[in-house]
Amino acid sequence: MNVTPRQGVVLTGLVIGTTAVARSWPGFLPEFTAGALAVAGVAVVATAALAWCARRDLHPATTFVVAVLAAAATRAVGGKLPALWVLVTTVVAPWALMDRPPWRGLPRCDPASRGPVLGFSLLATYLATKEGQSIVVMTALVGIVTLFTLLGAFAPRVVRGFVRLVDLVVAKLAGGLVALVMFVVWAAVALVPWLLRWNPTWAPADPRTGWVRRRHSEPEPTRMWVRDAFRVPLFAAHRVRSAATTVLGLAVVAGLVAGTVSLIGALSPDPPETVAPPMGAEDTTAGKAVKSSPWFQSLSDASERMYRESQFSQFVGLRLGDLRSPYLNIVDEERRSWVPTTGACADLPEVWMFGGSTVFGVGQRDDYTIASAVARAAAANGTPVRVRSFGVPGDVAWQENRRLELMLQSRDRAPDAVVFYDGYNDLEYTSGLRWSDRGGVGDPIGPLDRLHMPVLDKLGAIADGDEYVVKVPRTDTRNPRAPAVLGLQAAAQYQAAEAEAATLLGARGIPYVRFNQPTLRSRATPVDGEFEVSPEDRTMYAAFRSALPEGTIDLSGLFDGTPEPVYVDQVHTEEATNDQIARAVLLGLAQRAPSVMKKAGQQQCS
Amino acid sequence: MVATRTVILGVSCDYHDAAAAVVVDGVVVAAVEEERCSRVKHDARLPVGAVEACLELAGVGADQVDHVAFYEKPLTVLARYLASRQRSGPRGARSFRHDVPTLISTNLMVGYRLRRLLRDLGAGRPPVVEYVEHHRSHAAAAFFPSPFDSAAVLTMDGIGEWSTATVARAHRNRIEVLEEMRYPHSLGLLYSFVTAWCGFEPNDGEYKLMGLAPYGTPRFRDALDALARPTGAGGLQVDARRLRWFDPSALQDPGLAELLGGPPRTADAPFGEREADLAASAQALAEDVMLGAARRAFELTDESSLCMAGGVALNCVANGRILREGPFDDLWVQPAAGDGGSAVGAALSLWHEGLDRHRPLRSDRSGPDAMSGGYLGPAASAADVASALDEAGLTGTAAVDEDALLTTVAQRLADGEVVGWFQGRAEFGPRALGNRSILADPRDPTLRTRLNVRVKGRESFRPFAPAVMAEHAGEWFELDHASPYMLVVAPVRAEHLLPVAHEPDDVLARSAVPRSTVPACTHVDGSARVQTVTAESNPRFYALLARFYELTGCPMLVNTSFNLAGEPIVQTPAQAVRTAREGGMDLLVLGDTLVEGDDLQRGADDAHEVVA
């Protein structure tokens, strides 16, 4: 089958169409891969069905029936868009790949170009779905597809040479794979019986005659195997050895597989993700979450995994699943943080810290989050405490209360003090009411639900080290409110949450401190390298700040004296700034929960 | 109402001797071995050329094939292969890695490959391939074409799926397999092992071993019995720890070398007494086992006739003993007893057993069989002959009539000339039966060496076979049965034997000593592999024998296959011309056209000049 330039164009179109579908698929890569496999399976079945139709000279309309059936199957597996893609592909692809003469004036392509064209088309499809590849890679690969189409037409020898080279490489790789599979099979069928000195080919014959009586003598022309082959009359001992060999064979194969996996793991330069390294083992100083950092990729991957494996609860919002990785570890919804020493300080006072993504520490390693920084500062101060981080990206004050409730119920030990470090999310969500036609004051679930995905998107972007600007569609004014009014509304909600927290903790006699976190909106004078803040946002923040709950420690101006850029976006900072935050938090704790610090000062840790 | 024909294509391939056969409504109308088309001896590849030739001979298109029958069960073969590898332990890893991908891509994919082949030949919807068990294919090839209505069937070969030999009872269109011998106990593999030990190619050199056997004494018989003990009832108990089939390193086993009088002979080493004795020992064991198996078959079936197939059934010396010493009144051996013939067997099994189709009643045991004398291959037309001669730059002489042709050829044979004889449809199976033959006068004492060395280029100890007029066979040989396929060895009658004053020690020297009045076709032990020819089975060949008999009083001719050493038998006139030219034949007869040896050589010289 030849690939004409026209077909190349169609294939390129398919790539673009496929990419569009893949991009619209929620979740991207893992789901895309699984979905693509499912779609490929359906496509194979559909192609086989089409070939079947063709062989039987069925009416061309049958193609459409097959296409519709394939699309229906895909709909069940992957959703509407993939189904549409299958429908289009199964109708268009056979037409495109049909061996027809090229359009007048166009040369005929060499058949060798078909492989590269299809291969690069698929590669383009796959890569273009990856974050960060954007249109440049896409365009380049589509260009390659077009190039191979043209080479197939005008310089077929080049294409043939390329195909030969690829064939050689693929053959070598495939040969290696076959050899590996063969080794495992060989180990099972040959090595084990040999080790046992057992001959599976031994057939019990009449010792007098040397012949074996057949059980089944009728012909079986439809089968590829002989019924009697494995049904020779065996002695009991033979059966036992046969079963033992099977079990041992399977055990050896399992052992080989496990051993190979372990060996690969042992030889791997990176430690396995299931084992977290000791705190601060690699980098002993806080750093910037930039892509050049040696730990960035691992942290970024773990962050992606965290979002994937978390669940969304209507009661509390995001609930983090357990996660083990070199730099991001979560156990029982608590992010691991720095602990002063191990073993000797058996009864460290516990401080539970609640907040949003800043407390969680987006783009920060376990032992350089705010909680870790607080613990380290306290230890350095001679008042070691155990700071447990329950910060969850996106949390607002009322969610923190729910989470606190959960923790109090589920944990054996109550905290000695609680720290709330928040404010930004509360204001941000309320400001979202400007364009929301759902919810409002008193109905926080709506906005949270709606904003959940953008928050993840934002955090992902931060973790990737990309620039990020909060996308606020200013043109939509379905629920117009003045910024100052919104700020006050947010503050009112914030106050309500504070009251709830006071009740919750007061009943248990647990001291707490609430900090209004510093944000770019509160910074007196933004410096170069930080984002601009709109006047509306400043107005809104000022209103919010003016109505903070009583007792709240306002850290708004914490970085006002810092001439370097602090904020990577509106609120998040790098690891290095956490020391400054930690000192403020520790100071607040000493003021509002002196008993805790006193207890901490009595600790004798080695 | 239009009667529809059922066309079955039988195929065997992927081990050795690939072949195809077409059976139309139960009648074998064509059968061709792939080696004849591809010119690669024992070609095992997918028989593309053979299938094409068979369909053409049958006059059917690929899209008219109703069933395709394959001669074995590939999945079981693979399973057996995997299980058998363990005998080698870690040593088998290399061969395992080498063989298994091939087995998977060829054997397991055979159905797909066959259907693709038919599609390539124009079939829109090739039928699904059906698989007949290996030894059932052999049994069907042995019984269904035989002239018997019921019979015992004995199949023996190297290995099938698991079976290496089977005993069956056959009646009308049913074959009931009663007992089997299973891997690793295999007479065929043992015989091939000794063949390899004597320096011959396994699956090809077994004939040579059989031909070498009479030169030796079976002094290694006890040694072989220790490796593979005959049970006395046709069974064989192989010591699989010492005889590791399919393990190349087994030939380097010092223990075996000690037992078998030294290490294996290399292909280029001279023959010695040891090789002859080994051959004699293996042959004696094979005969004992086969005779025992025949007796076992008789015991189980109580039939008076025996049909045989499988590669071991080509051991015509043992067949002769079964006929003479065994319990059966009649013996019929499939002419293509090896795997090639299984293509016929698979197709016939599918027709009679799979489709449950009636098999005509055979009332006359001595009547014709259903193999058409073995002449199931392609024929050449006069135009083909003319074209071949033209291409070779030759101008043959057309005989005035049949009588003149026969007279001329007979006279030339009587004058001691070697004649290439190319007539009618090609034979199916390893034997040339008078249509693709090299003929000569058996009375000439120098002929054997001349033919072996000069014409065919093969070992000089190997005997030639006589084609004898059926009614005179009993006068010359101790044979009271027909042997139309040259598959029975019979002693030359005493009155025709010559006394041997001095028996040389050397094997090759012994082969040159005349043993009878027809020395060219009398083996060193005074036996001959006889082909009986009747006017019904091959009229022209029979007429030539008759004419030779009239001229000389000798009713037989040396009949050897029309090929050179290492090549398959010729199939087309062009191949015949080339072989006759390279073999230095004195006369070539292509149908009705005679080509003189001098002309052949002149044509060769001219060709060389052109090349120069």
XYZ file of N, CA, C and O in Angstrom, chain B residues 180-235:
224
model
N 0.758 -47.063 20.863
C 1.783 -46.196 20.304
C 3.069 -46.358 21.103
O 3.042 -46.768 22.268
N 4.152 -46.030 20.455
C 5.422 -45.926 21.164
C 5.676 -44.430 21.257
O 5.442 -43.694 20.295
N 6.145 -43.987 22.408
C 6.240 -42.545 22.622
C 7.681 -42.107 22.798
O 8.536 -42.861 23.232
N 7.870 -40.869 22.443
C 9.153 -40.229 22.649
C 9.574 -40.394 24.107
O 8.722 -40.266 24.982
N 10.812 -40.663 24.407
C 11.997 -40.675 23.548
C 12.311 -42.018 22.916
O 13.370 -42.171 22.316
N 11.414 -42.999 23.094
C 11.691 -44.323 22.535
C 11.376 -44.305 21.046
O 10.207 -44.308 20.656
N 12.400 -44.260 20.235
C 12.160 -44.091 18.807
C 13.201 -44.833 17.984
O 14.406 -44.564 18.088
N 12.705 -45.738 17.178
C 13.613 -46.458 16.279
C 14.151 -45.508 15.209
O 15.332 -45.563 14.859
N 13.307 -44.647 14.716
C 13.740 -43.718 13.672
C 14.858 -42.808 14.148
O 15.840 -42.571 13.446
N 14.705 -42.286 15.360
C 15.740 -41.402 15.891
C 17.031 -42.172 16.150
O 18.128 -41.645 15.936
N 16.898 -43.423 16.608
C 18.094 -44.226 16.841
C 18.828 -44.462 15.523
O 20.059 -44.334 15.444
N 18.070 -44.788 14.491
C 18.673 -45.058 13.184
C 19.358 -43.783 12.659
O 20.454 -43.836 12.106
N 18.695 -42.649 12.855
C 19.290 -41.385 12.408
C 20.537 -41.058 13.218
O 21.490 -40.484 12.713
N 20.502 -41.433 14.495
C 21.665 -41.184 15.348
C 22.878 -41.959 14.846
O 23.984 -41.410 14.726
N 22.666 -43.219 14.526
C 23.783 -44.022 14.014
C 24.205 -43.487 12.639
O 25.398 -43.478 12.298
N 23.224 -43.038 11.857
C 23.550 -42.427 10.561
C 24.512 -41.257 10.748
O 25.518 -41.142 10.049
N 24.179 -40.423 11.721
C 25.039 -39.263 11.992
C 26.392 -39.721 12.515
O 27.432 -39.146 12.182
N 26.387 -40.776 13.352
C 27.651 -41.275 13.914
C 28.565 -41.806 12.810
O 29.791 -41.722 12.889
N 27.959 -42.320 11.770
C 28.745 -42.857 10.644
C 29.117 -41.757 9.642
O 29.682 -42.048 8.580
N 28.779 -40.536 9.947
C 29.222 -39.430 9.100
C 28.282 -39.048 7.988
O 28.641 -38.265 7.103
N 27.067 -39.585 8.015
C 26.066 -39.202 7.005
C 25.114 -38.162 7.591
O 24.989 -38.040 8.811
N 24.439 -37.489 6.688
C 23.502 -36.457 7.121
C 22.207 -37.120 7.611
O 21.585 -37.883 6.871
N 21.784 -36.830 8.854
C 20.502 -37.394 9.306
C 19.353 -36.894 8.422
O 19.420 -35.797 7.856
N 18.332 -37.710 8.325
C 17.157 -37.418 7.482
C 17.487 -37.425 5.996
O 16.695 -36.970 5.183
N 18.668 -37.876 5.660
C 19.039 -37.983 4.255
C 19.916 -39.216 4.038
O 19.749 -39.934 3.051
N 20.796 -39.488 4.969
C 21.777 -40.542 4.769
C 21.349 -41.904 5.264
O 22.156 -42.840 5.257
N 20.092 -42.052 5.677
C 19.655 -43.353 6.191
C 19.726 -44.438 5.115
O 20.007 -45.598 5.400
N 19.483 -44.040 3.852
C 19.605 -45.012 2.752
C 21.027 -45.518 2.650
O 21.279 -46.673 2.382
N 21.941 -44.583 2.840
C 23.353 -44.971 2.735
C 23.705 -45.950 3.839
O 24.434 -46.921 3.612
N 23.206 -45.684 5.030
C 23.483 -46.594 6.143
C 22.925 -47.970 5.835
O 23.578 -48.992 6.073
N 21.715 -47.976 5.269
C 21.088 -49.260 4.914
C 21.914 -49.959 3.829
O 22.093 -51.188 3.860
N 22.429 -49.179 2.896
C 23.234 -49.764 1.830
C 24.588 -50.227 2.331
O 25.168 -51.186 1.797
N 25.078 -49.590 3.373
C 26.393 -49.940 3.915
C 26.318 -51.188 4.789
O 27.307 -51.911 4.943
N 25.134 -51.431 5.339
C 24.980 -52.485 6.346
C 25.465 -53.867 5.890
O 26.170 -54.560 6.642
N 25.143 -54.285 4.682
C 25.549 -55.643 4.306
C 27.066 -55.838 4.219
O 27.543 -56.968 4.149
N 27.809 -54.750 4.214
C 29.259 -54.879 4.155
C 29.867 -55.209 5.513
O 31.026 -55.563 5.604
N 29.099 -55.055 6.552
C 29.668 -55.245 7.874
C 29.073 -56.409 8.617
O 28.193 -57.119 8.110
N 29.573 -56.598 9.844
C 29.009 -57.600 10.745
C 28.471 -56.868 11.969
O 29.065 -55.876 12.408
N 27.395 -57.329 12.505
C 26.734 -56.572 13.591
C 27.442 -56.710 14.941
O 26.836 -57.116 15.928
N 28.693 -56.367 14.987
C 29.425 -56.556 16.241
C 29.086 -55.489 17.296
O 29.461 -55.620 18.443
N 28.405 -54.446 16.898
C 28.008 -53.432 17.874
C 26.562 -53.615 18.337
O 25.978 -52.729 18.955
N 26.019 -54.738 17.995
C 24.615 -54.951 18.320
C 24.360 -54.898 19.835
O 23.415 -54.282 20.301
N 25.255 -55.508 20.590
C 25.072 -55.496 22.057
C 25.177 -54.070 22.595
O 24.444 -53.692 23.514
N 26.092 -53.324 22.004
C 26.258 -51.932 22.447
C 24.998 -51.134 22.174
O 24.531 -50.363 23.026
N 24.446 -51.324 20.991
C 23.220 -50.609 20.656
C 22.054 -51.072 21.526
O 21.215 -50.274 21.952
N 22.037 -52.381 21.808
C 20.979 -52.898 22.678
C 21.056 -52.286 24.068
O 20.032 -52.092 24.737
N 22.269 -51.981 24.494
C 22.422 -51.352 25.807
C 21.867 -49.931 25.792
O 21.374 -49.434 26.812
N 21.941 -49.299 24.656
C 21.410 -47.931 24.549
C 19.912 -47.931 24.295
O 19.188 -47.043 24.766
N 19.475 -48.891 23.529
C 18.055 -48.967 23.179
C 17.673 -50.441 23.136
O 17.986 -51.147 22.174
N 17.004 -50.855 24.178
C 16.722 -52.293 24.330
C 15.416 -52.660 23.640
O 14.358 -52.124 23.997
N 15.484 -53.532 22.652
C 14.233 -54.005 22.038
C 13.487 -54.890 23.023
O 14.093 -55.688 23.732
N 12.183 -54.736 23.079
C 11.408 -55.512 24.039
C 11.036 -56.879 23.482
O 10.565 -57.735 24.214
N 11.184 -57.028 22.207
C 10.789 -58.294 21.604
C 9.407 -58.217 20.996
O 9.027 -59.061 20.188
N 8.651 -57.229 21.397
C 7.307 -57.055 20.834
C 7.257 -55.807 19.979
O 6.210 -55.166 19.856
N 8.377 -55.466 19.430
C 8.401 -54.288 18.567
C 8.633 -53.003 19.320
O 8.774 -51.939 18.722
N 8.673 -53.105 20.643
C 8.935 -51.906 21.436
C 10.424 -51.660 21.571
O 11.254 -52.524 21.280
